[in-house]
Amino acid sequence: MIANTLTVILVLAGLVFFAAGTAGLLRFPDVYSRLHALTKADNVGLGLVILGLMFQAGGPADILKLILIWVLVLAAGTTAAHMVAQRTWTHGEFESDR
Amino acid sequence: MNGLAELAHTLAPGLLYPTGGAILFAMGLYGLIRRHHLVLRILALNIMGSGVFMVLLGVAARGEGPPDPVAQALTLTGIVVAVSATAFALALVVHLTRLTGHAVMLPGPPDDDAPVEDISREEHHADGGPAAPHPDQDRNP
Amino acid sequence: MSLLLVIFDLVLLAGIIGVAWRCLASTDLFRAVVLFITFGLLLALAWVRLEAPDIALAEAAIGAGITGALLLVTLERLRSIMAERHSGRPHTPPPDPSGPHALLRALHDPPPERHSFFPALIFALVVGSLLVTALWHQPQSTGLEPVVDAHMDVSGVDHPITAVLLNFRAYDTFLELAIVLIALLGAWSLGRHDLIPARPAPGPILPGTLRLLVPVAIVTGVYVLWAGSHAPGGAFQAGAILGAAGILLVLARPRQLPMAPGIPLRLGITAGVALFLLVGLYGLGAGHGFLGYADAWAYPLIILIEVAATLSIALTLVALFVAGRPAGDDA
Amino acid sequence: MSAFYLAAALFLLATILLGLIRVLRGPGSGDRMLAAQLFGTTGVTILLLLSMALGESALVDVALVFALLAVVAAVAFVRQHGLPEPPDTPVHRQHPEDRGPRDDR
């Protein structure tokens, strides 16, 4: 019961971050601030959801798999954000209107 | 209300998705006819293929019990073939662009007599602006 | 619960159709490609809803790892070819004052002419409604599921899709591997590849990510291959994952790798088809028919073929991504 | 409990569809790529939630593959500058700083 409650709370908190990331993606004025908004969804949103789902996991293997997914998404999100920012910095924000 | 939901649920995967697949197929066909850039045509073909996969899997998921593994296996081979064919088609587009200077399939009857050099020159003309029509592109035949 | 599922299905389908529509209507090719990547993601969710986790796995590996990179790199190739043609190389006309538009033409497609609107629309509508009518009138049936289920104990594996792919309908899989090989031969016949040059990574982040991702991808590929005998997974999915890892290496390697030598590369690429053919001929000789196995030998033979097929698919996908015969290969 | 997971997945699906506005509007290709990256993460989360809702543990593997390969498209997007053209390309494009004139957009 406690596990279920914790799961619900953590997943809901994660959803808030996803909503915030999407709102930032839509509302913020330039690439850098959008990037800032959506890495929160990547890192914290998925992190909270995974933390919540861990309480329902069947065994240590499942928990490890969930942690691995989170680590991979962290790495992917960091790399992608870094590289997109760098490319925008060197090539200009609107170079791509092609 | 609940009965309606149950009915909708039993129908859903078996009817909803094949219908969606048919719509995707028709949309891909429409895009294939209407668009001229070859990369877009390849995307349209892929969307048609996805429509076919959706029909196959939707029909496989119909009825009671587990879905039909034969249709799923067929789709699995289909996806791998589709990605290889896409890669080959994209390589062909790149090659064509290298030879002729454009990756656009022009509307109108093919101009068989035009040598390659001429095609590239025409392309060059047409580059006056993206909105400028090709000289050989007859808007009102 | 079931109402929620129906709503989920409806929203998902609406999203898939809407994304496909915007993708096909896009004048900007880069936007079309990003929409197509999103389309693949949503499709994977649809396959999940259709109880096809195997297909979702393949779609994840191919959609996320291969198609997107392939399309983006193709756009860049087109753009650079167009740019070079207009930068005044010999054999091309002198640069045009309005040259930059040439770049736009490479990656833009103007909206189609009006006169093709109605014929195309009517044609698509007719085909679509015929399909929908046929599907709605198709009788409900369980398909071949009971037949497959009844023969699972002689298949050598515990996962019905693997049993179908590598035992009951091994012919399909054999020919499918041959088609993948032929696609590669076609791409190689176009000439040598133009490989993305190796460049030092700008900063420590990309090499660090590579160091994490590539080993994990290899382990995941082997895990998915192993899982295929009893759960969703198998040679195609594993090959796609390993191929995507190879594509990542091709894209991001910081220094030139030693070129894959011709003969081992060719052996690896043909391993799947060759081994399949050998096993098939052996079955023919042993009296089980082409591609038939003795029951006791089914499991080891399937594993053998799957390992070879995984290797071939991964290598072929990377080679198709690179497009063109390896440089410095005069064989 | 599974209704909760399903509702959460539905919510995330809605955020993807909303985020598509950014892909459609752009304006830069960086914006579009970032949106696709966010969709990838959201897709992983939806898959995890669906795996709980439908009781399909295999979906965790699908999510794992998505998470693993999420970076490939972004790397392809960034590392494409300076693709050499025909095979006789000299080595001068090996460094990002000496880009040819054609990159001067």
XYZ file of C-alpha atoms in Angstrom:
675
model
C 0.000 0.000 0.000
C 2.756 2.399 0.986
C 4.674 1.330 -2.094
C 1.674 2.099 -4.272
C 1.228 5.516 -2.718
C 4.899 6.310 -3.192
C 4.723 5.169 -6.807
C 1.721 7.356 -7.506
C 3.334 10.401 -5.909
C 6.666 9.942 -7.665
C 5.116 9.253 -11.082
C 2.880 12.284 -10.732
C 5.887 14.405 -9.799
C 7.666 13.072 -12.874
C 4.724 13.987 -15.057
C 4.893 17.541 -13.744
C 8.460 17.779 -14.991
C 7.491 16.396 -18.388
C 4.701 18.943 -18.624
C 7.141 21.678 -17.610
C 9.650 20.504 -20.212
C 7.037 20.557 -22.951
C 5.760 23.962 -21.856
C 9.307 25.274 -21.890
C 9.927 23.779 -25.310
C 6.883 25.605 -26.599
C 7.077 28.873 -24.718
C 10.758 29.746 -24.313
C 12.226 32.192 -26.803
C 15.463 30.590 -28.051
C 17.306 27.289 -28.424
C 19.373 27.647 -25.264
C 16.480 28.264 -22.924
C 14.408 25.516 -24.563
C 17.316 23.184 -24.101
C 17.446 24.126 -20.452
C 13.758 23.334 -20.061
C 13.739 19.966 -21.713
C 16.807 18.545 -20.020
C 14.756 18.810 -16.839
C 12.208 16.461 -18.349
C 14.994 14.106 -19.415
C 16.843 14.035 -16.149
C 14.343 14.618 -13.386
C 11.053 13.636 -15.024
C 12.221 10.217 -16.173
C 14.246 9.854 -12.988
C 11.200 10.341 -10.776
C 9.052 8.010 -12.868
C 11.739 5.324 -12.736
C 12.168 5.838 -8.997
C 8.425 5.390 -8.642
C 8.346 2.253 -10.793
C 11.179 0.712 -8.785
C 8.762 0.196 -5.917
C 6.771 -2.105 -8.201
C 9.731 -3.981 -9.680
C 9.765 -7.732 -9.420
C 13.372 -8.218 -8.441
C 16.888 -6.785 -8.442
C 17.319 -7.507 -12.151
C 14.315 -5.337 -13.011
C 15.577 -2.546 -10.774
C 18.994 -2.693 -12.420
C 17.410 -2.522 -15.848
C 15.396 0.543 -14.839
C 18.526 2.238 -13.469
C 20.392 1.375 -16.667
C 17.628 2.979 -18.735
C 17.855 6.109 -16.650
C 21.650 6.275 -16.961
C 21.425 5.794 -20.725
C 18.821 8.516 -21.115
C 20.926 10.816 -18.938
C 23.935 10.217 -21.156
C 21.921 10.630 -24.354
C 20.170 13.781 -23.152
C 23.402 15.362 -21.951
C 25.235 14.576 -25.162
C 22.445 15.693 -27.438
C 21.843 18.937 -25.547
C 25.543 19.712 -25.443
C 26.058 19.049 -29.117
C 22.970 20.891 -30.299
C 23.963 23.870 -28.187
C 27.492 23.790 -29.515
C 26.327 23.555 -33.100
C 23.908 26.411 -32.602
C 26.686 28.431 -31.014
C 29.105 27.921 -33.889
C 26.654 27.954 -36.788
C 24.050 30.419 -35.638
C 20.532 29.845 -34.527
C 18.831 30.242 -37.854
C 21.407 28.722 -40.154
C 19.117 25.811 -40.453
C 16.197 27.436 -42.087
C 16.960 25.377 -45.094
C -21.528 3.185 -20.699
C -19.366 0.367 -19.459
C -20.850 -2.000 -21.995
C -20.069 0.484 -24.719
C -16.507 0.728 -23.502
C -16.198 -3.071 -23.471
C -17.500 -3.229 -27.005
C -15.118 -0.520 -28.116
C -12.263 -2.322 -26.408
C -12.929 -5.613 -28.168
C -13.181 -3.781 -31.460
C -10.273 -1.458 -30.885
C -7.076 -3.237 -31.855
C -8.776 -5.378 -34.470
C -10.621 -2.647 -36.332
C -9.143 0.674 -35.313
C -5.578 -0.113 -36.268
C -6.286 -1.772 -39.639
C -8.409 1.244 -40.521
C -5.591 3.537 -39.469
C -3.197 1.443 -41.541
C -5.422 1.777 -44.594
C -5.518 5.548 -44.076
C -1.734 5.652 -43.778
C -1.397 3.627 -46.969
C -3.713 5.955 -48.869
C -1.920 9.023 -47.484
C 1.456 7.643 -48.474
C 0.103 6.948 -51.957
C -1.173 10.507 -52.190
C 2.188 11.896 -51.089
C 3.994 9.623 -53.517
C 1.979 11.038 -56.394
C 2.044 14.658 -55.331
C 5.551 15.278 -54.057
C 8.498 15.614 -56.393
C 11.521 15.517 -54.183
C 12.836 11.967 -54.199
C 13.618 11.915 -50.479
C 10.012 12.852 -49.767
C 8.886 10.110 -52.113
C 10.990 7.617 -50.196
C 9.394 8.835 -46.966
C 5.973 8.427 -48.601
C 6.843 4.854 -49.586
C 7.937 4.159 -46.022
C 4.672 5.543 -44.687
C 2.784 3.284 -47.107
C 4.838 0.358 -45.856
C 4.068 1.248 -42.246
C 0.389 1.294 -43.173
C 0.729 -2.226 -44.539
C 2.485 -3.375 -41.372
C -0.247 -1.816 -39.276
C -2.942 -3.633 -41.252
C -1.069 -6.925 -40.912
C -0.478 -6.578 -37.183
C -3.979 -5.276 -36.562
C -5.519 -8.238 -38.338
C -3.137 -10.551 -36.469
C -4.294 -9.116 -33.144
C -7.966 -9.756 -33.966
C -10.022 -12.313 -32.213
C -9.433 -14.092 -28.947
C -6.160 -15.388 -27.669
C -2.616 -14.429 -28.524
C -1.908 -12.712 -31.859
C -0.947 -14.604 -34.993
C 2.833 -15.133 -34.879
C 3.089 -15.763 -38.628
C 1.857 -12.279 -39.486
C 4.191 -10.811 -36.872
C 7.170 -12.702 -38.258
C 6.237 -11.513 -41.737
C 6.136 -7.918 -40.505
C 9.488 -8.318 -38.815
C 11.155 -9.417 -42.048
C 9.253 -6.649 -43.822
C 10.695 -3.967 -41.540
C 14.258 -5.118 -42.098
C 13.720 -5.313 -45.863
C 12.135 -1.854 -45.796
C 15.109 -0.281 -44.055
C 17.578 -1.902 -46.450
C 15.540 -0.824 -49.453
C 15.338 2.704 -48.021
C 19.082 2.840 -47.558
C 19.637 1.641 -51.131
C 17.085 4.124 -52.484
C 18.752 6.981 -50.611
C 22.116 5.926 -52.038
C 20.532 6.030 -55.498
C 19.174 9.523 -54.828
C 22.598 10.746 -53.774
C 24.102 9.219 -56.892
C 21.432 10.776 -59.110
C 22.034 14.161 -57.524
C 25.739 13.823 -58.172
C 25.044 13.058 -61.837
C 22.259 15.512 -62.633
C 22.456 18.165 -59.955
C 19.008 17.706 -58.545
C 17.029 15.183 -56.552
C 13.658 16.217 -57.876
C 11.533 14.183 -60.188
C 10.139 16.740 -62.583
C 6.509 16.565 -63.626
C 5.585 16.239 -67.257
C 6.662 13.780 -69.941
C 10.275 12.638 -69.750
C 12.631 14.410 -72.076
C 14.512 11.463 -73.492
C 16.687 13.428 -75.890
C 18.183 15.716 -73.302
C 21.761 14.695 -72.541
C 22.997 14.825 -68.996
C 24.816 18.108 -69.485
C 21.608 19.779 -70.589
C 19.728 18.574 -67.592
C 22.293 20.085 -65.289
C 22.156 23.370 -67.184
C 18.404 23.495 -66.915
C 18.666 22.778 -63.251
C 21.066 25.659 -62.959
C 18.581 27.952 -64.648
C 15.865 26.849 -62.391
C 17.939 27.805 -59.413
C 17.042 31.429 -59.924
C 14.751 30.979 -57.011
C 12.869 28.214 -55.346
C 9.620 29.613 -56.611
C 10.738 29.931 -60.226
C 9.298 27.145 -62.350
C 11.530 24.882 -64.347
C 11.671 25.865 -67.983
C 10.419 22.436 -68.975
C 7.781 22.389 -66.298
C 4.461 23.100 -67.891
C 1.976 24.250 -65.348
C -0.902 24.242 -67.811
C -0.458 21.407 -70.236
C -9.470 0.899 -17.843
C -10.776 -0.305 -21.168
C -12.209 3.112 -21.946
C -8.795 4.594 -21.209
C -7.230 2.064 -23.550
C -9.615 3.048 -26.321
C -8.844 6.717 -25.755
C -5.141 5.913 -25.805
C -5.566 4.040 -29.105
C -7.542 6.878 -30.648
C -5.084 9.573 -29.554
C -2.153 7.469 -30.719
C -3.688 6.789 -34.122
C -4.656 10.421 -34.562
C -1.093 11.382 -33.688
C 0.408 8.857 -36.116
C -1.819 9.968 -38.973
C -1.308 13.642 -38.197
C 2.471 13.288 -38.032
C 2.525 11.339 -41.310
C 0.388 14.014 -42.904
C 2.562 16.903 -41.794
C 5.634 14.924 -42.862
C 4.277 14.404 -46.374
C 3.047 17.986 -46.652
C 6.320 19.501 -45.487
C 8.237 21.748 -47.859
C 11.285 21.657 -45.613
C 13.018 18.306 -45.864
C 14.707 18.576 -42.484
C 11.336 19.071 -40.834
C 9.970 16.108 -42.774
C 12.814 13.938 -41.492
C 12.317 14.957 -37.857
C 8.612 14.272 -38.229
C 9.441 10.888 -39.721
C 11.630 10.055 -36.707
C 8.692 10.961 -34.443
C 6.454 8.845 -36.659
C 8.710 5.843 -35.981
C 8.508 6.444 -32.244
C 4.711 6.573 -32.292
C 4.603 3.468 -34.495
C 6.602 1.564 -31.877
C 3.910 2.497 -29.333
C 1.236 1.263 -31.759
C 3.039 -2.065 -32.161
C 3.038 -2.348 -28.374
C -0.707 -1.865 -28.342
C -1.074 -4.542 -31.031
C 0.662 -7.062 -28.756
C 3.724 -7.195 -30.967
C 6.692 -6.447 -28.675
C 9.059 -8.087 -31.182
C 8.076 -5.594 -33.841
C 8.272 -2.740 -31.341
C 11.810 -3.825 -30.483
C 12.816 -3.875 -34.151
C 11.086 -0.540 -34.768
C 12.891 0.975 -31.780
C 16.285 -0.166 -32.998
C 15.694 0.708 -36.650
C 13.604 3.839 -36.189
C 15.711 5.419 -33.473
C 19.116 4.138 -34.459
C 19.255 3.725 -38.207
C 16.573 5.488 -40.250
C 16.978 8.861 -38.559
C 20.751 8.956 -38.932
C 20.495 7.656 -42.493
C 18.044 10.364 -43.545
C 19.929 13.177 -41.808
C 23.214 12.153 -43.387
C 21.546 11.825 -46.803
C 20.216 15.377 -46.512
C 23.704 16.578 -45.691
C 25.142 14.676 -48.654
C 22.576 16.227 -50.988
C 23.288 19.674 -49.605
C 27.023 19.362 -50.004
C 26.707 17.994 -53.554
C 24.483 20.899 -54.532
C 26.826 23.365 -52.853
C 29.810 21.937 -54.670
C 28.082 22.041 -58.031
C 27.481 25.722 -57.550
C 30.857 26.653 -56.175
C 32.353 26.766 -59.669
C 33.978 23.435 -60.161
C 34.974 22.606 -63.727
C 32.254 20.975 -65.833
C 29.556 22.973 -64.090
C 28.171 26.314 -65.171
C 29.662 29.397 -63.492
C 28.163 30.330 -60.157
C 24.849 32.048 -60.364
C 24.357 35.352 -58.556
C 21.367 33.859 -56.847
C 23.441 30.850 -55.817
C 22.200 30.374 -52.266
C 18.855 29.384 -53.636
C 20.531 26.356 -55.114
C 21.144 25.212 -51.548
C 17.525 25.748 -50.737
C 16.498 23.657 -53.688
C 18.513 20.745 -52.371
C 16.535 20.505 -49.177
C 13.270 22.153 -50.088
C 10.469 20.854 -52.170
C 8.031 23.492 -53.358
C 4.383 22.705 -52.771
C 3.036 20.566 -55.613
C 1.140 22.070 -58.533
C -2.563 22.401 -58.248
C -3.476 20.352 -61.319
C -2.360 17.081 -59.729
C -4.510 17.658 -56.655
C -7.822 16.092 -57.626
C -6.597 13.010 -59.484
C -4.234 12.134 -56.653
C -6.848 12.795 -54.012
C -9.494 10.721 -55.753
C -7.072 7.879 -56.404
C -5.922 7.815 -52.784
C -9.487 8.047 -51.489
C -10.655 5.175 -53.684
C -7.762 2.935 -52.678
C -8.157 3.855 -49.021
C -11.886 3.251 -48.875
C -11.553 -0.039 -50.753
C -9.009 -1.169 -48.198
C -11.137 -0.081 -45.257
C -14.206 -1.807 -46.689
C -12.281 -5.009 -47.280
C -10.858 -4.943 -43.775
C -14.188 -4.310 -42.083
C -15.721 -7.227 -43.947
C -12.906 -9.610 -43.247
C -14.068 -12.396 -40.950
C -12.631 -12.692 -37.467
C -10.195 -15.530 -37.214
C -7.308 -16.566 -35.050
C -5.114 -17.022 -38.111
C -2.326 -19.536 -37.847
C -1.798 -19.067 -34.131
C -3.274 -22.481 -33.109
C -1.186 -24.257 -35.754
C 2.011 -22.626 -34.586
C 1.093 -23.288 -30.984
C 0.483 -26.980 -31.694
C 3.931 -27.422 -33.221
C 5.955 -25.397 -30.752
C 7.449 -28.494 -29.118
C 9.214 -29.567 -32.335
C 10.463 -26.083 -33.187
C 13.469 -26.143 -30.881
C 12.694 -22.742 -29.312
C 10.089 -21.372 -26.911
C 9.189 -18.136 -28.656
C 6.588 -18.529 -31.408
C 7.923 -15.742 -33.615
C 11.447 -17.124 -33.553
C 9.998 -20.552 -34.310
C 8.165 -19.155 -37.335
C 11.140 -17.131 -38.539
C 13.816 -19.779 -38.233
C 11.981 -23.047 -38.424
C 8.454 -23.094 -39.848
C 9.035 -20.421 -42.447
C 12.805 -20.344 -42.621
C 12.519 -19.921 -46.382
C 11.153 -16.379 -45.904
C 13.962 -15.470 -43.577
C 16.575 -16.898 -45.922
C 15.236 -14.879 -48.849
C 14.928 -11.807 -46.642
C 18.615 -12.020 -45.763
C 19.339 -12.416 -49.469
C 17.345 -9.252 -50.237
C 19.283 -7.289 -47.630
C 22.487 -8.540 -49.227
C 21.256 -7.545 -52.686
C 20.408 -4.054 -51.455
C 23.980 -3.728 -50.252
C 25.334 -5.005 -53.570
C 23.202 -2.396 -55.312
C 24.580 0.372 -53.111
C 28.134 -0.850 -53.640
C 27.634 -0.933 -57.386
C 27.189 2.848 -57.311
C 30.832 3.406 -56.517
C 33.072 4.027 -53.571
C 31.743 5.456 -50.366
C 32.216 8.989 -49.171
C 32.818 8.344 -45.530
C 32.225 11.028 -42.982
C 35.756 12.078 -42.045
C 36.992 11.362 -38.583
C 37.344 14.496 -36.529
C 38.518 15.071 -33.026
C 35.476 15.463 -30.837
C 34.901 18.997 -29.598
C 35.100 18.334 -25.911
C 35.018 15.309 -23.641
C 31.290 14.641 -23.690
C 30.917 12.742 -26.954
C 33.859 10.372 -26.364
C 32.610 9.747 -22.834
C 29.145 8.895 -24.098
C 30.613 6.620 -26.756
C 32.658 4.835 -24.142
C 29.453 4.157 -22.216
C 27.078 3.447 -25.074
C 29.063 1.168 -27.354
C 29.806 -1.548 -24.763
C 26.245 -1.361 -23.433
C 24.941 -1.628 -27.004
C 27.029 -4.738 -27.620
C 25.823 -6.336 -24.387
C 22.226 -5.379 -25.198
C 22.560 -6.811 -28.690
C 23.818 -10.133 -27.370
C 21.123 -10.112 -24.681
C 18.374 -9.480 -27.241
C 19.768 -12.249 -29.457
C 19.822 -14.643 -26.526
C 16.357 -13.594 -25.377
C 14.977 -14.453 -28.832
C 14.793 -18.154 -28.056
C 12.183 -17.685 -25.330
C 10.970 -14.055 -25.333
C 10.706 -11.093 -27.701
C 14.038 -10.607 -29.409
C 16.141 -12.377 -31.991
C 18.526 -11.937 -34.865
C 16.850 -8.995 -36.588
C 16.504 -6.894 -33.493
C 20.001 -7.740 -32.276
C 21.436 -7.026 -35.724
C 19.678 -3.676 -35.835
C 20.980 -2.715 -32.380
C 24.548 -3.687 -33.227
C 24.226 -1.968 -36.594
C 23.074 1.222 -34.877
C 26.062 1.011 -32.544
C 28.293 0.666 -35.595
C 26.645 3.693 -37.192
C 27.280 5.652 -34.000
C 30.939 4.687 -34.213
C 31.140 5.658 -37.887
C 29.591 9.047 -37.096
C 31.445 9.916 -33.946
C 34.808 8.195 -34.055
C 37.473 10.696 -33.101
C 40.235 9.315 -35.314
C 40.381 7.283 -38.464
C 39.787 3.636 -37.761
C 41.793 1.128 -39.694
C 39.741 0.374 -42.769
C 37.842 -2.854 -42.540
C 39.774 -5.147 -44.846
C 37.899 -6.427 -47.856
C 37.782 -10.174 -47.409
C 36.760 -10.436 -43.710
C 34.153 -7.711 -44.265
C 32.690 -9.636 -47.192
C 32.749 -12.899 -45.251
C 30.896 -11.240 -42.372
C 28.321 -9.674 -44.661
C 27.557 -12.940 -46.434
C 27.799 -15.135 -43.326
C 24.041 -15.179 -42.697
C 23.029 -16.174 -46.207
C 25.930 -18.611 -46.569
C 25.264 -20.428 -43.327
C 21.547 -20.544 -44.009
C 22.251 -22.040 -47.406
C 24.651 -24.618 -45.963
C 22.153 -25.670 -43.307
C 19.443 -25.831 -45.953
C 21.541 -28.012 -48.214
C 22.470 -30.212 -45.274
C 18.779 -30.668 -44.500
C 18.186 -31.557 -48.132
C 20.966 -34.143 -48.011
C 19.814 -35.573 -44.691
C 16.305 -36.062 -46.008
C 14.477 -33.316 -44.094
C 13.966 -31.205 -47.181
C 15.536 -27.830 -47.931
C 15.870 -25.880 -44.678
C 14.408 -28.749 -42.666
C 16.116 -29.743 -39.429
C 16.127 -32.946 -37.439
C 14.156 -32.177 -34.269
C 17.103 -32.779 -31.963
C 19.301 -30.441 -34.003
C 16.780 -27.628 -34.323
C 17.950 -25.579 -31.330
C 21.708 -25.530 -32.018
C 21.153 -24.945 -35.723
C 18.763 -22.066 -35.040
C 21.251 -20.477 -32.656
C 24.048 -20.892 -35.186
C 22.009 -19.298 -37.959
C 20.850 -16.504 -35.679
C 24.387 -15.586 -34.647
C 25.509 -15.477 -38.277
C 22.402 -13.542 -39.332
C 22.936 -11.000 -36.532
C 26.510 -10.425 -37.647
C 25.490 -10.085 -41.287
C 22.582 -7.750 -40.616
C 24.652 -5.503 -38.370
C 27.532 -5.277 -40.860
C 25.182 -4.802 -43.808
C 23.285 -1.995 -42.105
C 26.521 -0.168 -41.303
C 27.765 -0.703 -44.865
C 24.448 0.546 -46.263
C 24.725 3.594 -44.041
C 28.202 4.307 -45.328
C 26.877 3.600 -48.856
C 29.452 2.511 -51.366
C 32.303 0.088 -51.529
C 35.058 0.552 -48.958
C 37.764 2.929 -50.065
C 41.128 1.422 -50.890
C 39.488 -1.837 -51.827
C 40.330 -2.929 -55.333
C 39.178 -6.490 -55.046
C -3.236 0.840 -10.392
C -2.955 -0.025 -14.071
C -5.587 2.598 -14.869
C -3.271 5.122 -13.204
C -0.311 4.025 -15.334
C -2.444 4.187 -18.424
C -3.681 7.676 -17.605
C -0.104 8.783 -17.025
C 0.940 7.297 -20.377
C -1.960 9.059 -22.050
C -0.864 12.335 -20.487
C 2.671 11.865 -21.793
C 1.351 11.021 -25.243
C -0.542 14.303 -25.153
C 2.673 16.172 -24.278
C 4.357 14.591 -27.328
C 1.540 15.722 -29.575
C 1.749 19.229 -28.100
C 5.501 19.276 -28.521
C 5.030 18.574 -32.215
C 4.117 22.238 -32.538
C 7.787 23.034 -31.921
C 8.834 20.639 -34.686
C 6.381 22.245 -37.073
C 7.314 25.812 -36.176
C 11.060 25.355 -35.856
C 12.460 27.874 -36.552
C 15.927 26.347 -36.435
C 16.892 22.754 -37.037
C 18.376 22.731 -33.534
C 14.910 23.345 -32.105
C 13.470 20.482 -34.116
C 16.233 18.118 -33.086
C 15.768 19.026 -29.422
C 12.050 18.356 -29.682
C 12.788 14.935 -31.174
C 15.163 14.253 -28.302
C 12.444 15.099 -25.790
C 10.021 12.819 -27.646
C 12.517 9.987 -27.326
C 12.690 10.381 -23.559
C 8.932 10.706 -23.305
C 8.551 7.580 -25.446
C 10.825 5.651 -23.071
C 8.677 6.754 -20.146
C 5.453 5.825 -21.943
C 6.871 2.388 -22.684
C 7.810 1.866 -19.037
C 4.350 2.935 -17.894
C 2.666 0.738 -20.519
C 4.775 -2.208 -19.466
C 3.373 -1.802 -15.945
C -0.168 -1.151 -17.166
C -0.329 -4.096 -19.555
C 1.877 -6.409 -17.520
C 4.299 -6.939 -20.423
C 7.821 -7.056 -19.043
C 9.238 -7.258 -22.584
C 8.365 -3.585 -23.071
C 11.157 -2.667 -20.661
C 13.557 -4.074 -23.265
C 11.967 -1.885 -25.924
C 12.421 1.125 -23.639
C 16.026 0.078 -23.063
C 16.707 -0.013 -26.802
C 15.127 3.405 -27.264
C 17.210 4.831 -24.437
C 20.331 3.234 -25.846
C 19.906 4.602 -29.347
C 18.329 7.956 -28.476
C 21.608 9.718 -29.132
C 22.287 8.367 -32.640
C 20.085 10.835 -34.518
C 21.473 13.769 -32.544
C 25.032 12.685 -33.281
C 24.154 12.329 -36.964
C 22.698 15.820 -36.837
C 25.780 17.389 -35.335
C 28.613 15.417 -36.881
C 27.547 15.858 -40.467
C 29.308 19.126 -41.241
C 32.076 18.635 -43.730
C 30.944 15.462 -45.401
C 33.383 14.993 -48.202
C 31.987 14.679 -51.662
C 33.470 12.373 -54.241
C 36.080 9.871 -53.154
C 39.049 12.030 -54.116
C 38.382 14.418 -51.267
C 41.578 15.664 -49.702
C 42.148 15.431 -45.986
C 41.776 19.155 -45.436
C 38.327 18.774 -43.945
C 39.561 16.679 -41.095
C 39.332 19.600 -38.696
C 36.164 21.501 -38.053
C 37.875 24.895 -38.160
C 38.954 24.749 -41.817
C 35.582 24.246 -43.315
C 35.217 24.927 -46.980
C 33.462 28.027 -48.250
C 30.272 26.061 -48.727
C 29.753 25.848 -45.001
C 29.728 29.591 -44.867
C 26.001 30.025 -44.625
